[in-house]
Tab-separated table of C-alpha atoms in Angstrom:
chain	number	residue	atom	x	y	z
I	723	MET	CA	17.892	-7.992	-9.316
I	724	ALA	CA	14.347	-8.391	-8.007
I	725	GLN	CA	13.750	-8.181	-4.300
I	726	ALA	CA	10.856	-10.095	-2.789
I	727	TYR	CA	9.606	-11.348	0.540
I	728	SER	CA	6.539	-13.412	1.254
I	729	MET	CA	4.870	-15.124	4.129
I	730	GLU	CA	1.362	-16.377	4.706
I	731	GLY	CA	-1.082	-13.597	3.903
I	732	PHE	CA	1.247	-11.086	2.291
I	733	GLU	CA	3.945	-10.602	-0.293
I	734	ILE	CA	6.274	-7.683	-0.872
I	735	ARG	CA	8.334	-7.200	-4.007
I	736	ILE	CA	10.147	-4.446	-5.832
I	737	ASP	CA	9.234	-3.989	-9.503
I	738	GLY	CA	11.382	-1.236	-10.987
I	739	HIS	CA	11.113	1.610	-8.482
I	740	VAL	CA	7.708	0.502	-7.198
I	741	LEU	CA	7.259	-1.409	-3.976
I	742	GLU	CA	4.292	-3.740	-4.422
I	743	MET	CA	2.595	-5.283	-1.413
I	744	ARG	CA	-0.184	-7.826	-1.819
I	745	THR	CA	-2.296	-8.904	1.123
I	746	GLU	CA	-4.787	-11.771	1.236
I	747	GLY	CA	-6.908	-13.756	3.648
I	748	THR	CA	-8.511	-12.670	6.887
I	749	ARG	CA	-6.516	-9.850	8.456
I	750	THR	CA	-6.770	-8.389	11.947
I	751	SER	CA	-4.959	-5.365	13.333
I	752	ASP	CA	-2.586	-7.599	15.323
I	753	MET	CA	-1.391	-9.240	12.099
I	754	GLY	CA	0.285	-6.043	10.870
I	755	ARG	CA	3.507	-6.345	12.853
I	756	ASP	CA	5.535	-8.655	10.594
I	757	PRO	CA	4.299	-7.135	7.319
I	758	GLY	CA	4.867	-3.682	8.800
I	759	ARG	CA	8.462	-4.414	9.762
I	760	SER	CA	9.160	-5.975	6.370
I	761	PHE	CA	7.550	-3.029	4.586
I	762	GLN	CA	9.603	-0.515	6.564
I	763	SER	CA	12.786	-2.479	5.891
I	764	PHE	CA	12.127	-2.498	2.141
I	765	MET	CA	11.363	1.237	2.228
I	766	ALA	CA	14.566	2.010	4.110
I	767	ASN	CA	16.846	-0.199	2.012
I	768	SER	CA	15.494	0.193	-1.536
I	769	ASP	CA	15.230	2.954	-4.107
I	770	ILE	CA	11.440	3.344	-3.946
I	771	GLY	CA	9.647	5.904	-6.107
I	772	GLY	CA	6.097	4.605	-5.618
I	773	ILE	CA	3.988	2.132	-3.694
I	774	LEU	CA	1.251	-0.214	-4.862
I	775	PHE	CA	-0.911	-1.973	-2.277
I	776	ASP	CA	-3.153	-4.743	-3.631
I	777	VAL	CA	-5.662	-5.547	-0.908
I	778	ARG	CA	-8.364	-7.199	-3.045
I	779	GLY	CA	-7.629	-10.655	-1.641
I	780	ALA	CA	-7.886	-9.542	1.978
I	781	GLN	CA	-10.818	-9.520	4.355
I	782	TYR	CA	-10.106	-6.962	7.084
I	783	GLU	CA	-11.635	-7.404	10.501
I	784	PHE	CA	-10.809	-3.980	11.932
I	785	THR	CA	-12.868	-1.723	14.145
I	786	ASP	CA	-13.333	1.880	13.001
I	787	PHE	CA	-10.663	2.937	15.499
I	788	GLU	CA	-8.234	0.309	14.166
I	789	TRP	CA	-8.872	1.502	10.584
I	790	ASP	CA	-8.172	5.100	11.534
I	791	GLU	CA	-5.001	4.011	13.325
I	792	ARG	CA	-3.866	1.958	10.311
I	793	ALA	CA	-4.645	4.827	7.921
I	794	ARG	CA	-2.516	7.243	9.969
I	795	LEU	CA	0.356	4.738	10.151
I	796	LEU	CA	0.328	4.081	6.403
I	797	ALA	CA	0.129	7.800	5.679
I	798	ARG	CA	3.202	8.463	7.830
I	799	LEU	CA	5.104	5.732	5.977
I	800	CYS	CA	3.880	6.496	2.446
I	801	HIS	CA	3.153	10.221	2.087
I	802	HIS	CA	6.532	10.968	0.519
I	803	VAL	CA	5.930	8.736	-2.549
I	804	PRO	CA	2.898	8.275	-4.841
I	805	THR	CA	0.755	5.453	-3.469
I	806	ALA	CA	-1.849	3.409	-5.356
I	807	ILE	CA	-4.240	1.103	-3.537
I	808	VAL	CA	-5.959	-1.624	-5.544
I	809	CYS	CA	-9.191	-2.549	-3.791
I	810	ARG	CA	-12.604	-4.123	-4.228
I	811	PRO	CA	-15.745	-1.949	-4.240
I	812	ASP	CA	-16.634	-3.084	-0.708
I	813	GLN	CA	-13.232	-1.844	0.521
I	814	THR	CA	-13.709	1.697	-0.782
I	815	SER	CA	-14.516	3.355	2.545
I	816	GLN	CA	-11.420	1.898	4.232
I	817	THR	CA	-9.230	2.793	1.269
I	818	THR	CA	-10.625	6.328	1.256
I	819	ARG	CA	-9.511	6.770	4.878
I	820	ILE	CA	-5.945	5.872	3.922
I	821	ILE	CA	-5.939	8.121	0.869
I	822	GLU	CA	-7.300	11.067	2.869
I	823	GLN	CA	-4.564	10.637	5.476
I	824	ILE	CA	-1.839	10.490	2.806
I	825	GLU	CA	-3.211	13.593	1.074
I	826	THR	CA	-3.520	15.420	4.415
I	827	ARG	CA	0.243	14.950	4.776
I	828	GLY	CA	0.829	16.391	1.292
I	829	GLY	CA	1.151	13.072	-0.533
I	830	LEU	CA	-0.405	11.663	-3.704
I	831	ALA	CA	-2.669	8.617	-3.522
I	832	LEU	CA	-5.183	6.889	-5.762
I	833	ALA	CA	-7.667	4.034	-5.356
I	834	CYS	CA	-7.875	1.641	-8.323
I	835	ARG	CA	-9.774	-1.506	-9.190
I	836	SER	CA	-6.895	-3.179	-11.052
I	837	ARG	CA	-3.165	-3.573	-10.668
I	838	GLN	CA	-2.771	-2.457	-14.291
I	839	ALA	CA	-4.551	0.859	-13.657
I	840	ALA	CA	-2.413	1.416	-10.569
I	841	ARG	CA	0.813	0.751	-12.500
I	842	VAL	CA	-0.216	3.023	-15.371
I	843	TRP	CA	-0.831	5.844	-12.870
I	844	LEU	CA	2.412	5.228	-10.956
I	845	ASP	CA	4.505	4.803	-14.108
I	846	ALA	CA	3.132	8.086	-15.521
I	847	ILE	CA	4.238	9.885	-12.368
I	848	LEU	CA	7.609	8.148	-12.115
I	849	THR	CA	8.588	8.384	-15.777
I	850	PRO	CA	10.023	11.792	-16.582
I	851	ASN	CA	8.387	13.582	-19.462
I	852	VAL	CA	10.742	13.482	-22.400
I	853	LYS	CA	10.347	16.282	-24.912
I	854	ASP	CA	11.575	15.993	-28.464
């Protein structure tokens, strides 16, 4: 059974063992409370093997300090599972901050330009190698 939750500006769903979160519209640091609580609830109550964030539809209005704070928060929540972030070219520097924080905590993370590339990467990690 698929699990999903959506509200204006974000959607969370479980696809297999991957938690997918899509964000869109103008986003400020104060807008992270409800999505953050929902995200943490899904993480705590679902069998999650990987995370896919699709932020291409979002326009973030964060200061540098707010980005660093958000990167540390996401790294604390995500470092234990492979995390793919689908972003636009102009979002690369913000995405890099998140990836660096995840990797600093010993996690795996990758920036992608498409959801398909992110899923291929996550599925390769999550699918056990079967030898003949």
